[in-house]
Short mmCIF file of C-alpha atoms and ligand atoms in Angstrom, two decimals:
data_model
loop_
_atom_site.label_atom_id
_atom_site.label_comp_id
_atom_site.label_asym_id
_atom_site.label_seq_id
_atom_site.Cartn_x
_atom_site.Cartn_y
_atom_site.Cartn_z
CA UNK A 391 46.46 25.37 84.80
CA UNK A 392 49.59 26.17 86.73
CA UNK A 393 48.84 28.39 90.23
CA UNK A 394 51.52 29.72 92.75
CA UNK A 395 50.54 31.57 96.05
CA UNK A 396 53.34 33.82 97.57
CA UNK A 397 52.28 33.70 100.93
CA UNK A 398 52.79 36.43 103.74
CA UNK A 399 55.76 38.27 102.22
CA UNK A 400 56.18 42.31 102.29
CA UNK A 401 54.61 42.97 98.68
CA UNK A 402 57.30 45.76 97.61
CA UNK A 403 55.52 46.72 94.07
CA UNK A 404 56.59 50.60 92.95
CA UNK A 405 54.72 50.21 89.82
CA UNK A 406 51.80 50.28 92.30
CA UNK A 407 53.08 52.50 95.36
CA UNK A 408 52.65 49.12 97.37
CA UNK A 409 54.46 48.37 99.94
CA UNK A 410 52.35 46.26 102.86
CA UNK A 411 52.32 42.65 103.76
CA UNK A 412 50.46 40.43 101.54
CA UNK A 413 49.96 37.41 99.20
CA UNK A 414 50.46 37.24 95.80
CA UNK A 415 48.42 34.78 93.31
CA UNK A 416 49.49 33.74 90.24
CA UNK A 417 48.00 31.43 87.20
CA UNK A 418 49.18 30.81 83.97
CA UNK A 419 52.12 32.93 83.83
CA UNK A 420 50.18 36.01 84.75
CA UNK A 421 49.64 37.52 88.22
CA UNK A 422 45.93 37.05 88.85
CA UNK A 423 45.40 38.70 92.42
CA UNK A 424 47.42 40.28 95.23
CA UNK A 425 45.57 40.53 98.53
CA UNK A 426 46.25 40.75 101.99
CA UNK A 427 44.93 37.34 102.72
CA UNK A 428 43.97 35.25 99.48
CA UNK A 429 42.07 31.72 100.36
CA UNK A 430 42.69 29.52 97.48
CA UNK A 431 43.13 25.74 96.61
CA UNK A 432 45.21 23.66 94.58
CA UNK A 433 47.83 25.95 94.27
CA UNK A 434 51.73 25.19 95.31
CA UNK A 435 52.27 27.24 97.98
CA UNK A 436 55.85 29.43 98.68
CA UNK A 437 55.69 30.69 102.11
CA UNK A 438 57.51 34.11 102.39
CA UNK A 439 56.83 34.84 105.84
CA UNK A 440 59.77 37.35 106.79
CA UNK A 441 60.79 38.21 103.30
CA UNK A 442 60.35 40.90 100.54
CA UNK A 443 58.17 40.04 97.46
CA UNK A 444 59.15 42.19 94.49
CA UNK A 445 59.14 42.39 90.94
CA UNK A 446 61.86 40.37 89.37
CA UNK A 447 65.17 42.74 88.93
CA UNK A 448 65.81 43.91 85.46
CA UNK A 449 69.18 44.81 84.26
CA UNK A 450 69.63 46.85 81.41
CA UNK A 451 73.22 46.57 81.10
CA UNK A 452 74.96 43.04 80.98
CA UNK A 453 77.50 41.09 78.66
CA UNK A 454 76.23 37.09 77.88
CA UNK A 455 79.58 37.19 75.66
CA UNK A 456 77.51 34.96 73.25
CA UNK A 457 77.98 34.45 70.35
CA UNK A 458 82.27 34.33 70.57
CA UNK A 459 83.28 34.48 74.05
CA UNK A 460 81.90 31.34 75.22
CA UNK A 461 84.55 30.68 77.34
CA UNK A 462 83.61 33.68 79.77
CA UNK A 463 80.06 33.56 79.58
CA UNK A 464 77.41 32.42 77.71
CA UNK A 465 73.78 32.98 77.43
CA UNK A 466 72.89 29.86 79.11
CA UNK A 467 75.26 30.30 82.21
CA UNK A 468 74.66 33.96 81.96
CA UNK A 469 70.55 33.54 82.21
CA UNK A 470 71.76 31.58 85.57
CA UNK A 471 73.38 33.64 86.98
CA UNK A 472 70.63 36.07 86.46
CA UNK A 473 68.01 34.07 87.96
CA UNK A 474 69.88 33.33 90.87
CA UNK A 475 70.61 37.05 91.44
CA UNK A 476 66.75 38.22 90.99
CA UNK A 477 66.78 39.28 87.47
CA UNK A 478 64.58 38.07 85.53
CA UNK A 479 65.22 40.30 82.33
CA UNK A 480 68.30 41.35 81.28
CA UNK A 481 69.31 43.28 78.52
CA UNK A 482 72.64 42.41 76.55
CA UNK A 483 75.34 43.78 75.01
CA UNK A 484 76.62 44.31 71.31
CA UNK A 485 80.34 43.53 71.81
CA UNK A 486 80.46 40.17 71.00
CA UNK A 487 82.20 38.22 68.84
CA UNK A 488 80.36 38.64 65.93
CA UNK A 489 79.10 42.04 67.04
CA UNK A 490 75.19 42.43 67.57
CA UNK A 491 75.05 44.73 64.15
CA UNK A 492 73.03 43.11 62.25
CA UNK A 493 69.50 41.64 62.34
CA UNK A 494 70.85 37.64 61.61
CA UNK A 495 73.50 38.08 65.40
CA UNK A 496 70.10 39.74 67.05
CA UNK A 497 68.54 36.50 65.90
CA UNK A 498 70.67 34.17 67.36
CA UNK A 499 71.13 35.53 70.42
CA UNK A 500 67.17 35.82 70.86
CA UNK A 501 66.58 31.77 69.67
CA UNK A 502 69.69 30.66 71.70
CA UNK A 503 67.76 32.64 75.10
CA UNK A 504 64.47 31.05 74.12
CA UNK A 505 66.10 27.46 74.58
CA UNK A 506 68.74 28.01 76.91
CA UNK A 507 68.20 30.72 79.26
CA UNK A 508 65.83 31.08 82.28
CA UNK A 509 65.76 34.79 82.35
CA UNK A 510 64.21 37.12 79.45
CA UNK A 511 67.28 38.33 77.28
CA UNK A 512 67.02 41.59 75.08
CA UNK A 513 69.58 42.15 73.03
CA UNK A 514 71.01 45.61 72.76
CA UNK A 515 72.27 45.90 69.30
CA UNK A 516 75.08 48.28 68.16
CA UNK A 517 74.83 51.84 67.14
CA UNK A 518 77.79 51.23 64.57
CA UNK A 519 78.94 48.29 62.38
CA UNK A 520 81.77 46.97 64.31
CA UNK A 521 81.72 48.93 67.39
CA UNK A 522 83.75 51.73 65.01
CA UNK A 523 82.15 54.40 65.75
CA UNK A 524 81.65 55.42 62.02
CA UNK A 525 78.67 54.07 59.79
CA UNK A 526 75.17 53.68 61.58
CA UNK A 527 73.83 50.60 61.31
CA UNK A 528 70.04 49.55 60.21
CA UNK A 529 67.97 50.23 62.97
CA UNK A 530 64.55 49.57 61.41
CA UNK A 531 65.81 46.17 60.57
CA UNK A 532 67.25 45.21 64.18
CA UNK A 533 64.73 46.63 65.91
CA UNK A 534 62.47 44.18 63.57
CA UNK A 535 64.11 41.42 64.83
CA UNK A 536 64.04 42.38 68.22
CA UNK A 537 66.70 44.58 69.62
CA UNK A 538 65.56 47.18 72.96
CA UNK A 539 68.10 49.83 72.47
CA UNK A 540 71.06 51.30 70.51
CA UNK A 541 74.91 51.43 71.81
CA UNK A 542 78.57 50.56 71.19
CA UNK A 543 78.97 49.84 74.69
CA UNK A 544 82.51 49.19 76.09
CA UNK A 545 83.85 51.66 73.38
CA UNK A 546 82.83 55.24 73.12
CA UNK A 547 81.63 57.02 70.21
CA UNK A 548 83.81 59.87 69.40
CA UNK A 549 82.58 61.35 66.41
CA UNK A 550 80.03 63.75 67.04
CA UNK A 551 78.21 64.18 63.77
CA UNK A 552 77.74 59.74 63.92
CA UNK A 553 76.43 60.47 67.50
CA UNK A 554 73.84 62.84 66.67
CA UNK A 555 73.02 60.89 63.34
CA UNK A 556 72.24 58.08 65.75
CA UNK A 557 70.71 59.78 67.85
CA UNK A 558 67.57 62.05 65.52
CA UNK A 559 67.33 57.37 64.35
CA UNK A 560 66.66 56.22 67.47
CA UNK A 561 63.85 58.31 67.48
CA UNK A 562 62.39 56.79 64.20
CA UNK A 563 62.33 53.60 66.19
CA UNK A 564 61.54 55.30 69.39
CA UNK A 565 64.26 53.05 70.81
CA UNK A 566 66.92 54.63 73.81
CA UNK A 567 70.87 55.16 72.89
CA UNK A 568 72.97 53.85 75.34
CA UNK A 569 76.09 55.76 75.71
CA UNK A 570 79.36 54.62 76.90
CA UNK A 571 80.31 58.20 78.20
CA UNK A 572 84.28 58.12 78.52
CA UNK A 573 86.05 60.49 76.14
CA UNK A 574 88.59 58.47 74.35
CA UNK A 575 90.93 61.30 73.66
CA UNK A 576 91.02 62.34 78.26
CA UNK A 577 90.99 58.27 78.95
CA UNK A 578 93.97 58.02 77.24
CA UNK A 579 95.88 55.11 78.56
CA UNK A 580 94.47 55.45 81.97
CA UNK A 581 93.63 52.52 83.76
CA UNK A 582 92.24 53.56 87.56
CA UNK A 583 90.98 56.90 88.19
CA UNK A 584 93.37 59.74 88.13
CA UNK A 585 93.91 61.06 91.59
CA UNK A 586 96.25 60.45 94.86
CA UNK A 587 95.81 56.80 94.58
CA UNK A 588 96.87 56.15 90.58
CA UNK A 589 99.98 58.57 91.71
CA UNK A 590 100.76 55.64 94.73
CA UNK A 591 100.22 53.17 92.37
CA UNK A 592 102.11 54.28 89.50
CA UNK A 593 99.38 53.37 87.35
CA UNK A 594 97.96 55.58 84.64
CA UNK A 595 95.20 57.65 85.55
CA UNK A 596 92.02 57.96 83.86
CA UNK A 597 89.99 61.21 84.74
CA UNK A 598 87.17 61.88 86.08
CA UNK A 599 86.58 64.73 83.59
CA UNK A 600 86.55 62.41 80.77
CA UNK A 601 82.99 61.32 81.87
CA UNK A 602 81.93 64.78 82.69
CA UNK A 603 83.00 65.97 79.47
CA UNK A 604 81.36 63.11 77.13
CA UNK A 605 78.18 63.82 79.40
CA UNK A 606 78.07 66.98 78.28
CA UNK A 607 78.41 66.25 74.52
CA UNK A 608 75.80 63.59 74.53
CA UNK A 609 73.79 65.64 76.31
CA UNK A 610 73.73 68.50 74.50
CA UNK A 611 73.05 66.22 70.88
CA UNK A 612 70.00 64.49 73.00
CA UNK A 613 68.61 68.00 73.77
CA UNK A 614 68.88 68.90 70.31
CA UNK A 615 67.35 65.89 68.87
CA UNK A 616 64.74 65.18 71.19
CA UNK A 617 66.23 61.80 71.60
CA UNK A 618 65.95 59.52 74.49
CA UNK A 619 69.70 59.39 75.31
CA UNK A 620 70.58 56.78 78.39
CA UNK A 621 73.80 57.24 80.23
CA UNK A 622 75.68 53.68 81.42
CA UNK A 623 77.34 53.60 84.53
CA UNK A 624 77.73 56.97 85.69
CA UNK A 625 80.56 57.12 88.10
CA UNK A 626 81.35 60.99 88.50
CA UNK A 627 80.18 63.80 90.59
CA UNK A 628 80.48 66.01 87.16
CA UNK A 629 78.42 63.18 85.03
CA UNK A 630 75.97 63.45 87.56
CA UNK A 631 75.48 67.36 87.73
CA UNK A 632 74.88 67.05 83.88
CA UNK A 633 72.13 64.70 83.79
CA UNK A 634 70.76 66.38 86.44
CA UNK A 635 70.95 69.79 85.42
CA UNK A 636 69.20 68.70 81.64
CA UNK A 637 66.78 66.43 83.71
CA UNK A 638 65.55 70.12 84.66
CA UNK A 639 65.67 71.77 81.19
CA UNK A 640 62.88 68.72 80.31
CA UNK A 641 65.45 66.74 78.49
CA UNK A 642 64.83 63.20 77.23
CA UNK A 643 68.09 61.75 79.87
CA UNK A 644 67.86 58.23 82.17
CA UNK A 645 71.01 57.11 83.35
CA UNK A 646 72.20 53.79 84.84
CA UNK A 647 74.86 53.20 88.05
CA UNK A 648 76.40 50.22 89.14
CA UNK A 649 76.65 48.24 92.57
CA UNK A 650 80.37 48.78 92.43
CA UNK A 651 80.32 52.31 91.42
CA UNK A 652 77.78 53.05 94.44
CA UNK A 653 80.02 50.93 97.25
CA UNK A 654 84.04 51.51 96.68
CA UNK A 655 86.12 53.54 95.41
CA UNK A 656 89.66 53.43 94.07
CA UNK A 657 91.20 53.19 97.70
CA UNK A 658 89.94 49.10 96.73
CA UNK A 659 92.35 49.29 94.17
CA UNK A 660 95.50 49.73 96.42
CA UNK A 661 96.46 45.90 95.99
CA UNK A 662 96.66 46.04 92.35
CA UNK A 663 93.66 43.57 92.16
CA UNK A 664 92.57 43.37 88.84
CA UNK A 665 88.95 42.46 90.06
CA UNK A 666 88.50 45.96 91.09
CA UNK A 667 89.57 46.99 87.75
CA UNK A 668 86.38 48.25 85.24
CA UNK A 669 85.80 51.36 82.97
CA UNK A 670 84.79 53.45 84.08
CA UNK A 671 87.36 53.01 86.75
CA UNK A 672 86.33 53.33 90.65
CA UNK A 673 86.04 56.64 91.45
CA UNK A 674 86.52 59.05 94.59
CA UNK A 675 84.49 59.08 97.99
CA UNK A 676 83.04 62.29 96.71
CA UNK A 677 81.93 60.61 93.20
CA UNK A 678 79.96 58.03 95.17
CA UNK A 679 78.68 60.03 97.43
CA UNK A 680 77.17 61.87 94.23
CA UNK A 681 75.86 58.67 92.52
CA UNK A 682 74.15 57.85 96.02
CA UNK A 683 72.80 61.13 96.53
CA UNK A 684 71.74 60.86 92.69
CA UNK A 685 70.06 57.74 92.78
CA UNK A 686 68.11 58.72 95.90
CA UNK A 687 66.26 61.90 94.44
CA UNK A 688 65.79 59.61 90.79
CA UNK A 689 68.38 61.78 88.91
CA UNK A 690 70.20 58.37 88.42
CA UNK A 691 67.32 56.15 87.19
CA UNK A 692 68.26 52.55 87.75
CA UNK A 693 70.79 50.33 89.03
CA UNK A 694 72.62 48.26 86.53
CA UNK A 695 75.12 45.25 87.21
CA UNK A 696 77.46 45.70 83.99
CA UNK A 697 78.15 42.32 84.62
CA UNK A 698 81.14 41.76 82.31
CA UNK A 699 82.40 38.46 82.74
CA UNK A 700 86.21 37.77 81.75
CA UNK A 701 88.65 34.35 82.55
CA UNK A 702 91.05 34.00 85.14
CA UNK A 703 93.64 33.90 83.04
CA UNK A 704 92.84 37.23 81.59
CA UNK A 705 92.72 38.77 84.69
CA UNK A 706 95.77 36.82 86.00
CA UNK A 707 98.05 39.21 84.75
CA UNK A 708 99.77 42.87 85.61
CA UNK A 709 96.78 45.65 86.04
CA UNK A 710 97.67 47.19 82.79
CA UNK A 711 96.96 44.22 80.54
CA UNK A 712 93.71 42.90 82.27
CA UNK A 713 90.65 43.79 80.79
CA UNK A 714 88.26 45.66 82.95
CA UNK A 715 84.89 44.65 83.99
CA UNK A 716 83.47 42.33 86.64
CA UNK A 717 80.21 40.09 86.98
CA UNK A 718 77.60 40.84 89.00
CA UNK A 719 74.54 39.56 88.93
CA UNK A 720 74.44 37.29 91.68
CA UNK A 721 75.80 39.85 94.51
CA UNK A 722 73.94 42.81 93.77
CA UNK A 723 70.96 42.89 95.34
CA UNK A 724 73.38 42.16 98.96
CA UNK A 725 75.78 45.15 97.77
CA UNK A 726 72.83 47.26 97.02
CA UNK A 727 71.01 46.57 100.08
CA UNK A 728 73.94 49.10 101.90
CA UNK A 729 72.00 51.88 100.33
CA UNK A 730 68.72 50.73 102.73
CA UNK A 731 70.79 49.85 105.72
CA UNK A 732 72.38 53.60 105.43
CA UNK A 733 68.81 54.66 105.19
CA UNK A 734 69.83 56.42 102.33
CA UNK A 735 67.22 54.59 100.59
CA UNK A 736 63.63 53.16 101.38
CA UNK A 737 63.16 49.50 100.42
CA UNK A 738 60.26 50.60 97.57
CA UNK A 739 62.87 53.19 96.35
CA UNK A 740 65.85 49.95 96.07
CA UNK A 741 63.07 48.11 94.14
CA UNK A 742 62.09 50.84 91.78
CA UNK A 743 65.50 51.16 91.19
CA UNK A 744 66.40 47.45 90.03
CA UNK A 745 63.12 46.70 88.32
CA UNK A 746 60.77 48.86 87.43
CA UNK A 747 62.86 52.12 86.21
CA UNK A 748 64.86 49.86 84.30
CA UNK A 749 62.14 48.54 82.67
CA UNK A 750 60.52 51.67 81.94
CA UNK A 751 63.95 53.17 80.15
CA UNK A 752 63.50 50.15 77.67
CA UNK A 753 60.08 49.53 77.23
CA UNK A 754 59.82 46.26 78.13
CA UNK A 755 56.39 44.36 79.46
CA UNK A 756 58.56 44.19 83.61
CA UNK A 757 58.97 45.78 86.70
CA UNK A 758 55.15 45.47 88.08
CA UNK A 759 53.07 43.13 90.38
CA UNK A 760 49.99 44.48 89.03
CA UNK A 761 47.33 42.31 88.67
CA UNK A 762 47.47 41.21 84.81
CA UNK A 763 51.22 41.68 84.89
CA UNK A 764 54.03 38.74 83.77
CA UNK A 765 54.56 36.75 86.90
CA UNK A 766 58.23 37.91 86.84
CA UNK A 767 58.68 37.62 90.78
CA UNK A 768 62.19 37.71 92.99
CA UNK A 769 61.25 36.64 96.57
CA UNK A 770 64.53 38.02 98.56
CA UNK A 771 65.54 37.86 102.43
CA UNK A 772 66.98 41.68 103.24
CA UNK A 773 68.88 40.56 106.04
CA UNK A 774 70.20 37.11 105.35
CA UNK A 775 73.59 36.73 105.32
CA UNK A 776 76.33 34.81 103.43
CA UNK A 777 79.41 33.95 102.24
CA UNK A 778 80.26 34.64 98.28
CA UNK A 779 81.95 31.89 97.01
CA UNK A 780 82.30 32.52 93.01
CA UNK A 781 83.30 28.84 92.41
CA UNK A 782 79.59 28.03 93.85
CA UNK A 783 78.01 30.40 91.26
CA UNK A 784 76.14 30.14 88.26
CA UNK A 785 78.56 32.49 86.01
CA UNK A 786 81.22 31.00 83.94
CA UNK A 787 83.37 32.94 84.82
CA UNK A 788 85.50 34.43 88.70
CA UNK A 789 86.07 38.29 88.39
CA UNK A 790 84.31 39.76 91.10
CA UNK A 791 85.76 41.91 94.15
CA UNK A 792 83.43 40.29 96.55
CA UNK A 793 84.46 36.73 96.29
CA UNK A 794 85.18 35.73 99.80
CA UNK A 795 83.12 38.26 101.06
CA UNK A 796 80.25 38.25 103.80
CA UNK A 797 77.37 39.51 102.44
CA UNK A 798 73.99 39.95 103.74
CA UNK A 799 70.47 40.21 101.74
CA UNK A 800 69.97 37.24 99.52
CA UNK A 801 68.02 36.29 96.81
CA UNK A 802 66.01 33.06 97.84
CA UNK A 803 63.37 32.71 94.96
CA UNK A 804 62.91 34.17 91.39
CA UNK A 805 59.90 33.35 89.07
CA UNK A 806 60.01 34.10 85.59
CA UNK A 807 56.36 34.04 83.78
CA UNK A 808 54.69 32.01 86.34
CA UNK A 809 57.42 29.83 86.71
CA UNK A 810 59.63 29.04 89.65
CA UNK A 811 63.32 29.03 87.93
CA UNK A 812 65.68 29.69 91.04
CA UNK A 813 65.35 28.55 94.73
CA UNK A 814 68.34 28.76 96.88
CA UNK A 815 68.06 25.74 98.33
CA UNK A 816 67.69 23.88 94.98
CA UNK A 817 69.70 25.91 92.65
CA UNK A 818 68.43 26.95 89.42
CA UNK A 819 65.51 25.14 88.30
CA UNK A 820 64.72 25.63 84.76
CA UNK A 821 65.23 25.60 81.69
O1 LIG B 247 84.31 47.30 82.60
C1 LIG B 247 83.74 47.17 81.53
N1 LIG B 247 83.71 45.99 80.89
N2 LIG B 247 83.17 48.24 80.95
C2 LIG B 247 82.66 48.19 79.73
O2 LIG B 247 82.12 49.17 79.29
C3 LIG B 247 82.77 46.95 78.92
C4 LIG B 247 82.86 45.77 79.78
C5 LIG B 247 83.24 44.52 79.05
O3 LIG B 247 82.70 44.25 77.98
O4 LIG B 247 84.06 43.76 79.57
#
């Protein structure tokens, strides 16, 4: 029998509305008793005197790049860099190479996480064959093999009568659809947000009405299907006033926003670095003043990394050409951890937030410190700081904004089902 005592941390469990100092005791993979003082022997001790003791972060919306983009990312290096940023679950997405539309990709990608990956991996599988946007594809049978969720993330579907087709599904399998809310036809060719700062550039702009708009659509469909319909990084004052507004009619909406989206805006674009380049693009000081205000009264559920690895020399080249998206995993509890130093958020609310919301929006067995829970632990120091270096971390690939950066809040343990898989003095430990 395998026992663990997390000793003297501040036990940070929203699932519970706990928040006091405390220990934690776990055996077996399962957490057995939390207590403000448990006596007990044999067990390997992790003293976390000083720190915060939370549920291990789930993220909900990630790319592994496996199966076909190995060279970015793969479910082993990607289940790394999890660990090491708190998450022990992450959910993945469907544009890979094959695309995660059919039960024998959802397969793979579940027995390739079993064997390499320290973190939990849920595949998301695709609403359409191909990412196309046209012909549904057989939810029954990838939810049988295992997929949490429904989306054609990273492209938007346009076509309303597939999106509400998918949508009355997803209730058959009483799984979420994950929309990628940009409308194709407003994006156009734009590549940072349209505003006084794509003008400087001389860069196309992509509007912020786009979002809005798509919102609106997919909203409307959910409402009339009764469908639990999940927004993906929101990134607009106008997105937000949607969800919000049919959050109040009673309809079935969550929505996701990302460190990035919550901390700059396009003003970090002025140096034409393509590792502030993502779509949605950074938005306006108003937009993330919205998200913020969003995510601090729960109209924005969760915080999601959209880690979206990509290789240097993709992103080596002129803004237009680069792909957008950068990882994120292992800075986002630090970037995050702004919202608590503004006081804009309470340290129970940042938890809820990264773990248990998330986990709620797809169902999954996360997000708790309740006794009788999956040990699924991160053990995190709120006011550590550090240096990012993305050559020292666990991703494959370099695409992040904050490489260089100081950061402070770090991640200095994470157990996944009893088991201690990252310590930041030893790296990551299993599997
Ligand atoms: O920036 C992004 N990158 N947004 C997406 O929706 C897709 C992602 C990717 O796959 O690289």
């Amino acid at each position: 029998m395998s026992r663990f005592l997390i000793r003297g941390g501040r036990v940070l469990d929203p699932a519970c509305g706990r928040d006091e100092r405390g220990d934690v005791l776990v055996e077996d993979g399962v957490i057995v008793a939390v207590d403000a003082a448990i006596e007990t022997r044999g067990a390997e001790i992790l003293d976390a005197e000083g720190l915060w003791v939370a549920p291990g972060f789930v993220d909900l919306h990630t790319h592994l790049r496996e199966p076909g983009q190995e060279y970015k990312e793969d479910i082993a290096s990607g289940g790394r860099a999890a660990v090491a940023g708190g998450f022990t679950s992450v959910a993945c997405m469907a544009n890979t190479d094959p695309v995660n539309d059919d039960p024998s990709v959802t397969d793979y990608i579940l027995d390739r996480a079993r064997q390499d990956s320290p973190a939990q991996v849920y595949p998301v599988a695709a609403a359409t064959k191909g990412l196309a946007g046209e012909v549904m594809t057989e939810m029954v049978a990838l939810v049988g093999a295992g997929a949490v969720a429904f989306s054609d993330d990273g492209k938007t579907i346009m076509d309303s009568g597939v999106m509400r087709r998918v949508l009355e599904y997803s209730k058959l399998v009483e799984r979420p659809v994950i929309t990628h809310a940009e409308d194709r036809t407003l994006v156009g060719d734009g590549v940072v947000n349209e505003g006084p700062i794509s003008t400087r550039l001389g860069l196309p702009g992509n509007p912020a009405v786009a979002e809005t708009v798509h919102v609106s659509r997919d909203v409307t469909l959910a409402e009339e299907t009764g469908a639990h319909l999940h927004i993906a990084h929101i990134s607009t004052a106008g997105g937000v006033a949607q969800v919000r507004a049919a959050r109040e009619r009673g309809a079935h909406i969550t929505a996701e926003v990302t460190p990035h989206h919550l901390t700059l805006t396009d003003e970090a674009t002025t140096a034409y670095d393509t590792n502030t380049k993502m779509a949605p693009p950074l938005r306006s000081q108003a937009d993330v003043r919205a998200c913020r205000e969003a995510l601090a009264d729960g109209t924005i559920d969760a915080i999601a990394t959209d880690h979206a690895p990509h290789a240097v020399h993709e992103k080596e080249v002129e803004f237009t050409a680069a792909p957008p998206g950068i990882i994120g995993f292992e800075t986002a509890f630090a970037v995050v951890m702004d919202l608590v130093r503004e006081e804009a958020l309470s340290p129970l609310d940042l938890i809820s937030r990264l773990s248990t919301a998330p986990a709620q929006i797809l169902g999954l067995e996360a997000g708790s410190l309740a006794v009788g829970a999956p040990a699924d632990v991160a053990v995190v120091d709120p006011a550590r700081r550090w240096t990012y270096d993305t050559t020292k971390g666990h991703s494959k690939s370099r695409n992040s904004p904050w490489d260089g950066g100081a950061l402070e809040g770090r991640v200095l343990a994470t157990i996944v089902g009893g088991r201690l898989v990252y310590h930041a003095d030893r790296g990551v430990l299993a599997p």
